[in-house]
PDB file of N, CA and C in Angstrom:
ATOM      1  N   MET A  26     -56.222 -20.531  39.069  1.00 52.00           N
ATOM      2  CA  MET A  26     -54.844 -20.740  38.690  1.00 52.00           C
ATOM      3  C   MET A  26     -54.026 -19.563  39.206  1.00 52.00           C
ATOM      4  N   GLU A  27     -52.856 -19.863  39.703  1.00 54.00           N
ATOM      5  CA  GLU A  27     -51.951 -18.848  40.214  1.00 54.00           C
ATOM      6  C   GLU A  27     -51.489 -17.964  39.049  1.00 54.00           C
ATOM      7  N   PRO A  28     -51.847 -16.675  39.056  1.00 65.00           N
ATOM      8  CA  PRO A  28     -51.478 -15.829  37.916  1.00 65.00           C
ATOM      9  C   PRO A  28     -49.969 -15.664  37.784  1.00 65.00           C
ATOM     10  N   GLY A  29     -49.500 -15.749  36.540  1.00 83.00           N
ATOM     11  CA  GLY A  29     -48.097 -15.512  36.269  1.00 83.00           C
ATOM     12  C   GLY A  29     -47.155 -16.678  36.505  1.00 83.00           C
ATOM     13  N   THR A  30     -47.654 -17.822  36.988  1.00 94.00           N
ATOM     14  CA  THR A  30     -46.776 -18.964  37.233  1.00 94.00           C
ATOM     15  C   THR A  30     -46.311 -19.539  35.895  1.00 94.00           C
ATOM     16  N   ARG A  31     -44.993 -19.726  35.769  1.00 96.00           N
ATOM     17  CA  ARG A  31     -44.402 -20.265  34.552  1.00 96.00           C
ATOM     18  C   ARG A  31     -43.438 -21.381  34.928  1.00 96.00           C
ATOM     19  N   PHE A  32     -43.257 -22.325  34.013  1.00 97.00           N
ATOM     20  CA  PHE A  32     -42.361 -23.457  34.233  1.00 97.00           C
ATOM     21  C   PHE A  32     -41.405 -23.574  33.059  1.00 97.00           C
ATOM     22  N   LYS A  33     -40.157 -23.908  33.355  1.00 97.00           N
ATOM     23  CA  LYS A  33     -39.156 -24.171  32.320  1.00 97.00           C
ATOM     24  C   LYS A  33     -39.044 -25.680  32.147  1.00 97.00           C
ATOM     25  N   VAL A  34     -39.158 -26.121  30.900  1.00 97.00           N
ATOM     26  CA  VAL A  34     -39.112 -27.549  30.588  1.00 97.00           C
ATOM     27  C   VAL A  34     -38.337 -27.764  29.291  1.00 97.00           C
ATOM     28  N   TYR A  35     -37.884 -28.998  29.093  1.00 97.00           N
ATOM     29  CA  TYR A  35     -37.201 -29.370  27.855  1.00 97.00           C
ATOM     30  C   TYR A  35     -38.158 -30.144  26.970  1.00 97.00           C
ATOM     31  N   CYS A  36     -38.124 -29.840  25.695  1.00 97.00           N
ATOM     32  CA  CYS A  36     -38.911 -30.576  24.709  1.00 97.00           C
ATOM     33  C   CYS A  36     -38.169 -31.865  24.369  1.00 97.00           C
ATOM     34  N   SER A  37     -38.866 -32.977  24.359  1.00 95.00           N
ATOM     35  CA  SER A  37     -38.277 -34.271  24.025  1.00 95.00           C
ATOM     36  C   SER A  37     -37.925 -34.382  22.542  1.00 95.00           C
ATOM     37  N   GLU A  38     -38.585 -33.597  21.712  1.00 96.00           N
ATOM     38  CA  GLU A  38     -38.372 -33.679  20.259  1.00 96.00           C
ATOM     39  C   GLU A  38     -37.216 -32.795  19.798  1.00 96.00           C
ATOM     40  N   CYS A  39     -37.317 -31.492  20.035  1.00 97.00           N
ATOM     41  CA  CYS A  39     -36.292 -30.573  19.528  1.00 97.00           C
ATOM     42  C   CYS A  39     -35.198 -30.283  20.563  1.00 97.00           C
ATOM     43  N   ARG A  40     -35.397 -30.774  21.781  1.00 96.00           N
ATOM     44  CA  ARG A  40     -34.428 -30.628  22.874  1.00 96.00           C
ATOM     45  C   ARG A  40     -34.186 -29.188  23.309  1.00 96.00           C
ATOM     46  N   GLU A  41     -35.100 -28.304  22.960  1.00 96.00           N
ATOM     47  CA  GLU A  41     -35.001 -26.909  23.378  1.00 96.00           C
ATOM     48  C   GLU A  41     -35.599 -26.735  24.767  1.00 96.00           C
ATOM     49  N   LYS A  42     -35.025 -25.820  25.527  1.00 97.00           N
ATOM     50  CA  LYS A  42     -35.583 -25.463  26.824  1.00 97.00           C
ATOM     51  C   LYS A  42     -36.562 -24.323  26.583  1.00 97.00           C
ATOM     52  N   VAL A  43     -37.800 -24.527  27.000  1.00 97.00           N
ATOM     53  CA  VAL A  43     -38.836 -23.522  26.793  1.00 97.00           C
ATOM     54  C   VAL A  43     -39.466 -23.153  28.127  1.00 97.00           C
ATOM     55  N   GLU A  44     -40.024 -21.974  28.176  1.00 97.00           N
ATOM     56  CA  GLU A  44     -40.731 -21.515  29.376  1.00 97.00           C
ATOM     57  C   GLU A  44     -42.182 -21.300  29.005  1.00 97.00           C
ATOM     58  N   LEU A  45     -43.071 -21.955  29.758  1.00 97.00           N
ATOM     59  CA  LEU A  45     -44.494 -21.908  29.442  1.00 97.00           C
ATOM     60  C   LEU A  45     -45.311 -21.512  30.665  1.00 97.00           C
ATOM     61  N   PRO A  46     -46.435 -20.834  30.449  1.00 97.00           N
ATOM     62  CA  PRO A  46     -47.323 -20.530  31.559  1.00 97.00           C
ATOM     63  C   PRO A  46     -48.035 -21.793  32.038  1.00 97.00           C
ATOM     64  N   ALA A  47     -48.445 -21.790  33.277  1.00 96.00           N
ATOM     65  CA  ALA A  47     -49.098 -22.960  33.883  1.00 96.00           C
ATOM     66  C   ALA A  47     -50.301 -23.433  33.078  1.00 96.00           C
ATOM     67  N   GLU A  48     -51.017 -22.513  32.455  1.00 95.00           N
ATOM     68  CA  GLU A  48     -52.227 -22.914  31.717  1.00 95.00           C
ATOM     69  C   GLU A  48     -51.927 -23.717  30.455  1.00 95.00           C
ATOM     70  N   ASP A  49     -50.660 -23.777  30.035  1.00 97.00           N
ATOM     71  CA  ASP A  49     -50.289 -24.572  28.857  1.00 97.00           C
ATOM     72  C   ASP A  49     -50.006 -26.038  29.182  1.00 97.00           C
ATOM     73  N   PHE A  50     -50.089 -26.400  30.454  1.00 98.00           N
ATOM     74  CA  PHE A  50     -49.807 -27.765  30.883  1.00 98.00           C
ATOM     75  C   PHE A  50     -51.086 -28.513  31.215  1.00 98.00           C
ATOM     76  N   ARG A  51     -51.016 -29.837  31.097  1.00 97.00           N
ATOM     77  CA  ARG A  51     -52.078 -30.746  31.546  1.00 97.00           C
ATOM     78  C   ARG A  51     -51.403 -31.803  32.398  1.00 97.00           C
ATOM     79  N   LEU A  52     -52.030 -32.144  33.495  1.00 98.00           N
ATOM     80  CA  LEU A  52     -51.507 -33.158  34.407  1.00 98.00           C
ATOM     81  C   LEU A  52     -52.490 -34.309  34.450  1.00 98.00           C
ATOM     82  N   THR A  53     -51.981 -35.527  34.324  1.00 97.00           N
ATOM     83  CA  THR A  53     -52.823 -36.716  34.397  1.00 97.00           C
ATOM     84  C   THR A  53     -52.315 -37.590  35.533  1.00 97.00           C
ATOM     85  N   LEU A  54     -53.225 -37.952  36.434  1.00 95.00           N
ATOM     86  CA  LEU A  54     -52.888 -38.809  37.564  1.00 95.00           C
ATOM     87  C   LEU A  54     -53.540 -40.159  37.367  1.00 95.00           C
ATOM     88  N   GLY A  55     -52.734 -41.206  37.380  1.00 90.00           N
ATOM     89  CA  GLY A  55     -53.237 -42.563  37.203  1.00 90.00           C
ATOM     90  C   GLY A  55     -53.584 -43.207  38.530  1.00 90.00           C
ATOM     91  N   ARG A  56     -53.806 -44.503  38.488  1.00 86.00           N
ATOM     92  CA  ARG A  56     -54.155 -45.247  39.706  1.00 86.00           C
ATOM     93  C   ARG A  56     -52.995 -45.308  40.682  1.00 86.00           C
ATOM     94  N   THR A  57     -51.767 -45.243  40.178  1.00 86.00           N
ATOM     95  CA  THR A  57     -50.587 -45.270  41.029  1.00 86.00           C
ATOM     96  C   THR A  57     -49.727 -44.046  40.710  1.00 86.00           C
ATOM     97  N   PRO A  58     -48.853 -43.641  41.628  1.00 86.00           N
ATOM     98  CA  PRO A  58     -47.976 -42.493  41.351  1.00 86.00           C
ATOM     99  C   PRO A  58     -47.102 -42.693  40.111  1.00 86.00           C
ATOM    100  N   ALA A  59     -46.745 -43.927  39.810  1.00 89.00           N
ATOM    101  CA  ALA A  59     -45.915 -44.204  38.632  1.00 89.00           C
ATOM    102  C   ALA A  59     -46.639 -43.908  37.319  1.00 89.00           C
ATOM    103  N   GLN A  60     -47.950 -43.793  37.357  1.00 91.00           N
ATOM    104  CA  GLN A  60     -48.734 -43.532  36.150  1.00 91.00           C
ATOM    105  C   GLN A  60     -49.008 -42.052  35.921  1.00 91.00           C
ATOM    106  N   ALA A  61     -48.468 -41.180  36.756  1.00 95.00           N
ATOM    107  CA  ALA A  61     -48.689 -39.738  36.615  1.00 95.00           C
ATOM    108  C   ALA A  61     -47.792 -39.186  35.505  1.00 95.00           C
ATOM    109  N   HIS A  62     -48.352 -38.280  34.708  1.00 97.00           N
ATOM    110  CA  HIS A  62     -47.557 -37.610  33.685  1.00 97.00           C
ATOM    111  C   HIS A  62     -48.138 -36.223  33.407  1.00 97.00           C
ATOM    112  N   TYR A  63     -47.307 -35.382  32.812  1.00 98.00           N
ATOM    113  CA  TYR A  63     -47.773 -34.068  32.395  1.00 98.00           C
ATOM    114  C   TYR A  63     -47.498 -33.908  30.907  1.00 98.00           C
ATOM    115  N   SER A  64     -48.234 -33.013  30.292  1.00 98.00           N
ATOM    116  CA  SER A  64     -48.067 -32.815  28.863  1.00 98.00           C
ATOM    117  C   SER A  64     -48.180 -31.331  28.521  1.00 98.00           C
ATOM    118  N   PHE A  65     -47.577 -30.982  27.378  1.00 98.00           N
ATOM    119  CA  PHE A  65     -47.623 -29.616  26.881  1.00 98.00           C
ATOM    120  C   PHE A  65     -47.269 -29.634  25.401  1.00 98.00           C
ATOM    121  N   GLY A  66     -47.612 -28.581  24.714  1.00 98.00           N
ATOM    122  CA  GLY A  66     -47.232 -28.428  23.317  1.00 98.00           C
ATOM    123  C   GLY A  66     -46.002 -27.541  23.241  1.00 98.00           C
ATOM    124  N   CYS A  67     -44.983 -27.999  22.530  1.00 98.00           N
ATOM    125  CA  CYS A  67     -43.749 -27.227  22.412  1.00 98.00           C
ATOM    126  C   CYS A  67     -43.981 -26.037  21.480  1.00 98.00           C
ATOM    127  N   PRO A  68     -43.721 -24.821  21.955  1.00 97.00           N
ATOM    128  CA  PRO A  68     -43.915 -23.653  21.092  1.00 97.00           C
ATOM    129  C   PRO A  68     -42.845 -23.518  20.009  1.00 97.00           C
ATOM    130  N   ARG A  69     -41.741 -24.222  20.145  1.00 97.00           N
ATOM    131  CA  ARG A  69     -40.651 -24.128  19.161  1.00 97.00           C
ATOM    132  C   ARG A  69     -40.898 -25.044  17.958  1.00 97.00           C
ATOM    133  N   CYS A  70     -41.229 -26.323  18.232  1.00 97.00           N
ATOM    134  CA  CYS A  70     -41.353 -27.284  17.129  1.00 97.00           C
ATOM    135  C   CYS A  70     -42.774 -27.806  16.938  1.00 97.00           C
ATOM    136  N   GLY A  71     -43.683 -27.498  17.877  1.00 97.00           N
ATOM    137  CA  GLY A  71     -45.069 -27.930  17.749  1.00 97.00           C
ATOM    138  C   GLY A  71     -45.352 -29.334  18.237  1.00 97.00           C
ATOM    139  N   ALA A  72     -44.351 -30.022  18.766  1.00 98.00           N
ATOM    140  CA  ALA A  72     -44.543 -31.396  19.240  1.00 98.00           C
ATOM    141  C   ALA A  72     -45.453 -31.448  20.461  1.00 98.00           C
ATOM    142  N   ALA A  73     -46.242 -32.508  20.535  1.00 98.00           N
ATOM    143  CA  ALA A  73     -47.024 -32.801  21.738  1.00 98.00           C
ATOM    144  C   ALA A  73     -46.106 -33.614  22.649  1.00 98.00           C
ATOM    145  N   VAL A  74     -45.727 -33.033  23.781  1.00 98.00           N
ATOM    146  CA  VAL A  74     -44.749 -33.647  24.676  1.00 98.00           C
ATOM    147  C   VAL A  74     -45.451 -34.211  25.898  1.00 98.00           C
ATOM    148  N   ARG A  75     -45.068 -35.425  26.267  1.00 97.00           N
ATOM    149  CA  ARG A  75     -45.609 -36.077  27.464  1.00 97.00           C
ATOM    150  C   ARG A  75     -44.431 -36.610  28.273  1.00 97.00           C
ATOM    151  N   LYS A  76     -44.416 -36.263  29.574  1.00 97.00           N
ATOM    152  CA  LYS A  76     -43.314 -36.671  30.436  1.00 97.00           C
ATOM    153  C   LYS A  76     -43.855 -37.200  31.758  1.00 97.00           C
ATOM    154  N   PRO A  77     -43.110 -38.108  32.395  1.00 97.00           N
ATOM    155  CA  PRO A  77     -43.532 -38.611  33.699  1.00 97.00           C
ATOM    156  C   PRO A  77     -43.523 -37.489  34.726  1.00 97.00           C
ATOM    157  N   ALA A  78     -44.431 -37.571  35.679  1.00 97.00           N
ATOM    158  CA  ALA A  78     -44.532 -36.553  36.725  1.00 97.00           C
ATOM    159  C   ALA A  78     -44.313 -37.194  38.085  1.00 97.00           C
ATOM    160  N   GLY A  79     -43.161 -36.943  38.653  1.00 95.00           N
ATOM    161  CA  GLY A  79     -42.875 -37.415  40.006  1.00 95.00           C
ATOM    162  C   GLY A  79     -43.624 -36.587  41.035  1.00 95.00           C
ATOM    163  N   GLU A  80     -43.463 -36.957  42.273  1.00 94.00           N
ATOM    164  CA  GLU A  80     -44.203 -36.317  43.363  1.00 94.00           C
ATOM    165  C   GLU A  80     -43.989 -34.800  43.416  1.00 94.00           C
ATOM    166  N   LYS A  81     -42.753 -34.339  43.255  1.00 96.00           N
ATOM    167  CA  LYS A  81     -42.473 -32.900  43.323  1.00 96.00           C
ATOM    168  C   LYS A  81     -43.087 -32.148  42.152  1.00 96.00           C
ATOM    169  N   ILE A  82     -43.063 -32.756  40.976  1.00 96.00           N
ATOM    170  CA  ILE A  82     -43.665 -32.114  39.809  1.00 96.00           C
ATOM    171  C   ILE A  82     -45.178 -32.032  39.973  1.00 96.00           C
ATOM    172  N   VAL A  83     -45.790 -33.119  40.438  1.00 96.00           N
ATOM    173  CA  VAL A  83     -47.233 -33.117  40.684  1.00 96.00           C
ATOM    174  C   VAL A  83     -47.589 -32.014  41.676  1.00 96.00           C
ATOM    175  N   GLU A  84     -46.826 -31.901  42.738  1.00 96.00           N
ATOM    176  CA  GLU A  84     -47.075 -30.876  43.755  1.00 96.00           C
ATOM    177  C   GLU A  84     -46.960 -29.465  43.168  1.00 96.00           C
ATOM    178  N   ALA A  85     -45.920 -29.219  42.368  1.00 96.00           N
ATOM    179  CA  ALA A  85     -45.719 -27.897  41.767  1.00 96.00           C
ATOM    180  C   ALA A  85     -46.842 -27.552  40.790  1.00 96.00           C
ATOM    181  N   LEU A  86     -47.200 -28.509  39.937  1.00 96.00           N
ATOM    182  CA  LEU A  86     -48.232 -28.245  38.937  1.00 96.00           C
ATOM    183  C   LEU A  86     -49.604 -28.059  39.572  1.00 96.00           C
ATOM    184  N   THR A  87     -49.957 -28.897  40.520  1.00 95.00           N
ATOM    185  CA  THR A  87     -51.266 -28.733  41.169  1.00 95.00           C
ATOM    186  C   THR A  87     -51.297 -27.446  41.985  1.00 95.00           C
ATOM    187  N   GLY A  88     -50.168 -27.096  42.607  1.00 94.00           N
ATOM    188  CA  GLY A  88     -50.089 -25.851  43.370  1.00 94.00           C
ATOM    189  C   GLY A  88     -50.274 -24.621  42.500  1.00 94.00           C
ATOM    190  N   ALA A  89     -49.883 -24.729  41.238  1.00 95.00           N
ATOM    191  CA  ALA A  89     -50.041 -23.624  40.291  1.00 95.00           C
ATOM    192  C   ALA A  89     -51.410 -23.630  39.625  1.00 95.00           C
ATOM    193  N   GLY A  90     -52.222 -24.638  39.939  1.00 94.00           N
ATOM    194  CA  GLY A  90     -53.575 -24.700  39.390  1.00 94.00           C
ATOM    195  C   GLY A  90     -53.670 -25.321  38.016  1.00 94.00           C
ATOM    196  N   VAL A  91     -52.665 -26.105  37.623  1.00 96.00           N
ATOM    197  CA  VAL A  91     -52.701 -26.767  36.312  1.00 96.00           C
ATOM    198  C   VAL A  91     -53.896 -27.710  36.251  1.00 96.00           C
ATOM    199  N   ARG A  92     -54.568 -27.702  35.108  1.00 95.00           N
ATOM    200  CA  ARG A  92     -55.718 -28.597  34.924  1.00 95.00           C
ATOM    201  C   ARG A  92     -55.276 -30.043  35.086  1.00 95.00           C
ATOM    202  N   THR A  93     -56.029 -30.772  35.891  1.00 95.00           N
ATOM    203  CA  THR A  93     -55.654 -32.140  36.235  1.00 95.00           C
ATOM    204  C   THR A  93     -56.787 -33.097  35.896  1.00 95.00           C
ATOM    205  N   MET A  94     -56.394 -34.214  35.301  1.00 94.00           N
ATOM    206  CA  MET A  94     -57.346 -35.278  35.005  1.00 94.00           C
ATOM    207  C   MET A  94     -56.935 -36.500  35.808  1.00 94.00           C
ATOM    208  N   ARG A  95     -57.862 -37.068  36.538  1.00 92.00           N
ATOM    209  CA  ARG A  95     -57.584 -38.258  37.326  1.00 92.00           C
ATOM    210  C   ARG A  95     -58.212 -39.454  36.620  1.00 92.00           C
ATOM    211  N   LEU A  96     -57.376 -40.426  36.265  1.00 88.00           N
ATOM    212  CA  LEU A  96     -57.863 -41.631  35.595  1.00 88.00           C
ATOM    213  C   LEU A  96     -58.374 -42.617  36.642  1.00 88.00           C
ATOM    214  N   VAL A  97     -59.552 -43.116  36.402  1.00 77.00           N
ATOM    215  CA  VAL A  97     -60.134 -44.101  37.309  1.00 77.00           C
ATOM    216  C   VAL A  97     -60.556 -45.319  36.480  1.00 77.00           C
ATOM    217  N   PRO A  98     -60.477 -46.497  37.073  1.00 71.00           N
ATOM    218  CA  PRO A  98     -60.868 -47.701  36.323  1.00 71.00           C
ATOM    219  C   PRO A  98     -62.371 -47.694  36.020  1.00 71.00           C
ATOM    220  N   ALA A  99     -62.711 -48.255  34.867  1.00 62.00           N
ATOM    221  CA  ALA A  99     -64.114 -48.390  34.490  1.00 62.00           C
ATOM    222  C   ALA A  99     -64.764 -49.463  35.352  1.00 62.00           C
ATOM    223  N   GLU A 100     -65.973 -49.226  35.745  1.00 66.00           N
ATOM    224  CA  GLU A 100     -66.720 -50.196  36.548  1.00 66.00           C
ATOM    225  C   GLU A 100     -67.277 -51.285  35.637  1.00 66.00           C
ATOM    226  N   GLY A 101     -67.214 -52.521  36.139  1.00 54.00           N
ATOM    227  CA  GLY A 101     -67.861 -53.627  35.450  1.00 54.00           C
ATOM    228  C   GLY A 101     -67.054 -54.185  34.396  1.00 54.00           C
TER     229      GLY A 101
END
């Protein structure tokens, strides 16, 4: 992970703008780009926040070394 990388995001619950280190984010990539999202815990209100991740966000988060989970269909 790129040391010191931080991202500014808005919490969907309390609407506060917070700055978090890259290690506080999780990125999930689905079967299609429309299914990509990122998540984080808001340090202000404690909400678990999940937001869609467009191509630029995916690129920024993966470039910073954010942990990524790729969803694949179950076989059979």
